[in-house]
Amino acid sequence: MTAIRNVVLVHGGFVDGSGWQGVYDDLARDGFRIRIVQNPTLSLEGDVAATRRVLDALDGPAVLVGHSYGGVVISEAGSHPNVAALAYIAAFAPDKGESVNTLIADPPPGAPVPPILPPVNGFLFLDRDKFAASFAGDLPANQAAFMADAQVPWGVDALGGAVTEPAWRHRPSWYLVATEDRMIPPPAQRAMAERAGASVVEAIGSHAVYVSQPAAVANLIRQAAA
């Protein structure tokens, strides 16, 4: 029996919370109470506020989970008193003063460049034709195509939102590295996890590892809950 029964899942950029379905189903079978935050992805402040509203409504401690940009959100929102542990899923884990923009400014040599199109009216999208290869390389073609066509516009202000005090300095954290990720280079994931002092698990998967390997993600969350 685990000590923590609440789980809050936070999605990243370009996608919504529906990608968590497999993780949700896996954890729900074990009796976890799961909530999914639907980030507006307009600004970091707005996404943190949305996450804190969900945390406010809980009846006890929770594992706060973030994928991709969701890692920035949980790093800022994770100081909430109802957060007992953090779990990063192929996610950014920024330090104080860092944002997505600063973390992607100096990619490792030879790292693939995400196919982010130039901003339009303050919003970003991934090139639809390159979405599957960069974001969802281990998903069926029809599922990757659906995700590409269902993209959520990602506000440039959200990418510039800087963390004030990273929650991983004050909460135990876990990190799942996606070894085939072509959005956040695996070496960068490992470096952020090490800096955060996180317990690390690696899974052979794309940036969409939370969709393609929900059992591996759910197992990491169980470790954090224990």
PDB file of C-alpha atoms in Angstrom, residues 114-210:
ATOM      1  CA  PRO A 114      12.829  20.316 -33.116  1.00  0.00           C
ATOM      2  CA  PRO A 115      10.856  21.422 -36.202  1.00  0.00           C
ATOM      3  CA  ILE A 116       9.239  24.430 -34.526  1.00  0.00           C
ATOM      4  CA  LEU A 117       7.751  26.808 -37.084  1.00  0.00           C
ATOM      5  CA  PRO A 118       8.270  30.582 -36.800  1.00  0.00           C
ATOM      6  CA  PRO A 119       5.773  32.140 -34.380  1.00  0.00           C
ATOM      7  CA  VAL A 120       2.476  33.441 -35.765  1.00  0.00           C
ATOM      8  CA  ASN A 121       0.636  36.015 -33.663  1.00  0.00           C
ATOM      9  CA  GLY A 122       2.631  34.936 -30.617  1.00  0.00           C
ATOM     10  CA  PHE A 123       2.042  31.189 -30.953  1.00  0.00           C
ATOM     11  CA  LEU A 124       4.184  28.249 -32.010  1.00  0.00           C
ATOM     12  CA  PHE A 125       3.396  24.985 -33.790  1.00  0.00           C
ATOM     13  CA  LEU A 126       5.498  22.029 -34.869  1.00  0.00           C
ATOM     14  CA  ASP A 127       5.797  21.376 -38.592  1.00  0.00           C
ATOM     15  CA  ARG A 128       2.958  18.916 -39.175  1.00  0.00           C
ATOM     16  CA  ASP A 129       4.946  16.892 -41.706  1.00  0.00           C
ATOM     17  CA  LYS A 130       7.828  16.445 -39.255  1.00  0.00           C
ATOM     18  CA  PHE A 131       5.741  15.976 -36.102  1.00  0.00           C
ATOM     19  CA  ALA A 132       5.802  12.181 -36.132  1.00  0.00           C
ATOM     20  CA  ALA A 133       9.566  11.861 -36.540  1.00  0.00           C
ATOM     21  CA  SER A 134      10.409  14.489 -33.934  1.00  0.00           C
ATOM     22  CA  PHE A 135       7.696  14.054 -31.296  1.00  0.00           C
ATOM     23  CA  ALA A 136       6.056  10.653 -31.719  1.00  0.00           C
ATOM     24  CA  GLY A 137       8.445   8.334 -33.521  1.00  0.00           C
ATOM     25  CA  ASP A 138       7.281   5.220 -31.668  1.00  0.00           C
ATOM     26  CA  LEU A 139       3.532   5.714 -32.141  1.00  0.00           C
ATOM     27  CA  PRO A 140       1.407   4.279 -34.957  1.00  0.00           C
ATOM     28  CA  ALA A 141       1.363   6.598 -37.973  1.00  0.00           C
ATOM     29  CA  ASN A 142      -2.346   7.361 -37.653  1.00  0.00           C
ATOM     30  CA  GLN A 143      -2.004   8.269 -33.977  1.00  0.00           C
ATOM     31  CA  ALA A 144       0.990  10.542 -34.650  1.00  0.00           C
ATOM     32  CA  ALA A 145      -0.927  12.187 -37.493  1.00  0.00           C
ATOM     33  CA  PHE A 146      -3.892  12.813 -35.186  1.00  0.00           C
ATOM     34  CA  MET A 147      -1.613  14.425 -32.587  1.00  0.00           C
ATOM     35  CA  ALA A 148      -0.021  16.592 -35.286  1.00  0.00           C
ATOM     36  CA  ASP A 149      -3.443  17.807 -36.439  1.00  0.00           C
ATOM     37  CA  ALA A 150      -4.694  18.271 -32.869  1.00  0.00           C
ATOM     38  CA  GLN A 151      -1.776  20.485 -31.818  1.00  0.00           C
ATOM     39  CA  VAL A 152      -2.393  23.089 -29.145  1.00  0.00           C
ATOM     40  CA  PRO A 153      -0.830  26.460 -30.004  1.00  0.00           C
ATOM     41  CA  TRP A 154       2.034  27.126 -27.596  1.00  0.00           C
ATOM     42  CA  GLY A 155       2.389  30.747 -26.537  1.00  0.00           C
ATOM     43  CA  VAL A 156       5.870  32.202 -26.888  1.00  0.00           C
ATOM     44  CA  ASP A 157       5.389  33.852 -23.488  1.00  0.00           C
ATOM     45  CA  ALA A 158       5.187  30.382 -21.910  1.00  0.00           C
ATOM     46  CA  LEU A 159       8.604  29.495 -23.318  1.00  0.00           C
ATOM     47  CA  GLY A 160      10.048  32.629 -21.757  1.00  0.00           C
ATOM     48  CA  GLY A 161       8.548  32.046 -18.313  1.00  0.00           C
ATOM     49  CA  ALA A 162      11.361  31.675 -15.772  1.00  0.00           C
ATOM     50  CA  VAL A 163      11.194  29.580 -12.610  1.00  0.00           C
ATOM     51  CA  THR A 164      11.556  31.563  -9.383  1.00  0.00           C
ATOM     52  CA  GLU A 165      12.411  28.743  -6.966  1.00  0.00           C
ATOM     53  CA  PRO A 166      12.551  25.185  -8.323  1.00  0.00           C
ATOM     54  CA  ALA A 167      10.459  22.796  -6.270  1.00  0.00           C
ATOM     55  CA  TRP A 168      12.963  19.984  -6.811  1.00  0.00           C
ATOM     56  CA  ARG A 169      15.225  21.733  -4.312  1.00  0.00           C
ATOM     57  CA  HIS A 170      12.625  21.025  -1.624  1.00  0.00           C
ATOM     58  CA  ARG A 171      10.766  17.919  -2.834  1.00  0.00           C
ATOM     59  CA  PRO A 172      12.036  14.431  -3.729  1.00  0.00           C
ATOM     60  CA  SER A 173      11.964  13.927  -7.486  1.00  0.00           C
ATOM     61  CA  TRP A 174      11.973  11.149 -10.066  1.00  0.00           C
ATOM     62  CA  TYR A 175      12.873  11.400 -13.746  1.00  0.00           C
ATOM     63  CA  LEU A 176      12.073   9.187 -16.727  1.00  0.00           C
ATOM     64  CA  VAL A 177      14.572   9.674 -19.569  1.00  0.00           C
ATOM     65  CA  ALA A 178      13.254   8.868 -23.050  1.00  0.00           C
ATOM     66  CA  THR A 179      16.324   7.479 -24.799  1.00  0.00           C
ATOM     67  CA  GLU A 180      15.060   8.127 -28.355  1.00  0.00           C
ATOM     68  CA  ASP A 181      13.733  11.637 -27.693  1.00  0.00           C
ATOM     69  CA  ARG A 182      14.214  14.047 -30.622  1.00  0.00           C
ATOM     70  CA  MET A 183      12.675  17.066 -28.882  1.00  0.00           C
ATOM     71  CA  ILE A 184      14.700  17.223 -25.647  1.00  0.00           C
ATOM     72  CA  PRO A 185      18.074  15.495 -26.186  1.00  0.00           C
ATOM     73  CA  PRO A 186      18.553  12.536 -23.814  1.00  0.00           C
ATOM     74  CA  PRO A 187      21.952  13.903 -22.620  1.00  0.00           C
ATOM     75  CA  ALA A 188      20.173  17.106 -21.584  1.00  0.00           C
ATOM     76  CA  GLN A 189      17.500  15.070 -19.794  1.00  0.00           C
ATOM     77  CA  ARG A 190      20.148  13.140 -17.874  1.00  0.00           C
ATOM     78  CA  ALA A 191      21.984  16.324 -16.933  1.00  0.00           C
ATOM     79  CA  MET A 192      18.834  18.014 -15.629  1.00  0.00           C
ATOM     80  CA  ALA A 193      17.858  14.886 -13.693  1.00  0.00           C
ATOM     81  CA  GLU A 194      21.293  14.660 -12.100  1.00  0.00           C
ATOM     82  CA  ARG A 195      21.263  18.338 -11.163  1.00  0.00           C
ATOM     83  CA  ALA A 196      17.851  17.903  -9.535  1.00  0.00           C
ATOM     84  CA  GLY A 197      19.062  14.882  -7.568  1.00  0.00           C
ATOM     85  CA  ALA A 198      16.287  12.825  -9.118  1.00  0.00           C
ATOM     86  CA  SER A 199      15.930   9.064  -9.058  1.00  0.00           C
ATOM     87  CA  VAL A 200      16.308   8.153 -12.735  1.00  0.00           C
ATOM     88  CA  VAL A 201      14.718   5.465 -14.887  1.00  0.00           C
ATOM     89  CA  GLU A 202      15.340   5.179 -18.642  1.00  0.00           C
ATOM     90  CA  ALA A 203      12.847   3.933 -21.217  1.00  0.00           C
ATOM     91  CA  ILE A 204      13.423   3.305 -24.915  1.00  0.00           C
ATOM     92  CA  GLY A 205      10.918   5.756 -26.293  1.00  0.00           C
ATOM     93  CA  SER A 206      10.234   8.982 -28.158  1.00  0.00           C
ATOM     94  CA  HIS A 207       9.242  12.336 -26.678  1.00  0.00           C
ATOM     95  CA  ALA A 208       5.720  10.854 -26.567  1.00  0.00           C
ATOM     96  CA  VAL A 209       6.894   8.094 -24.199  1.00  0.00           C
ATOM     97  CA  TYR A 210       4.002   8.894 -21.860  1.00  0.00           C
TER      98      TYR A 210
END
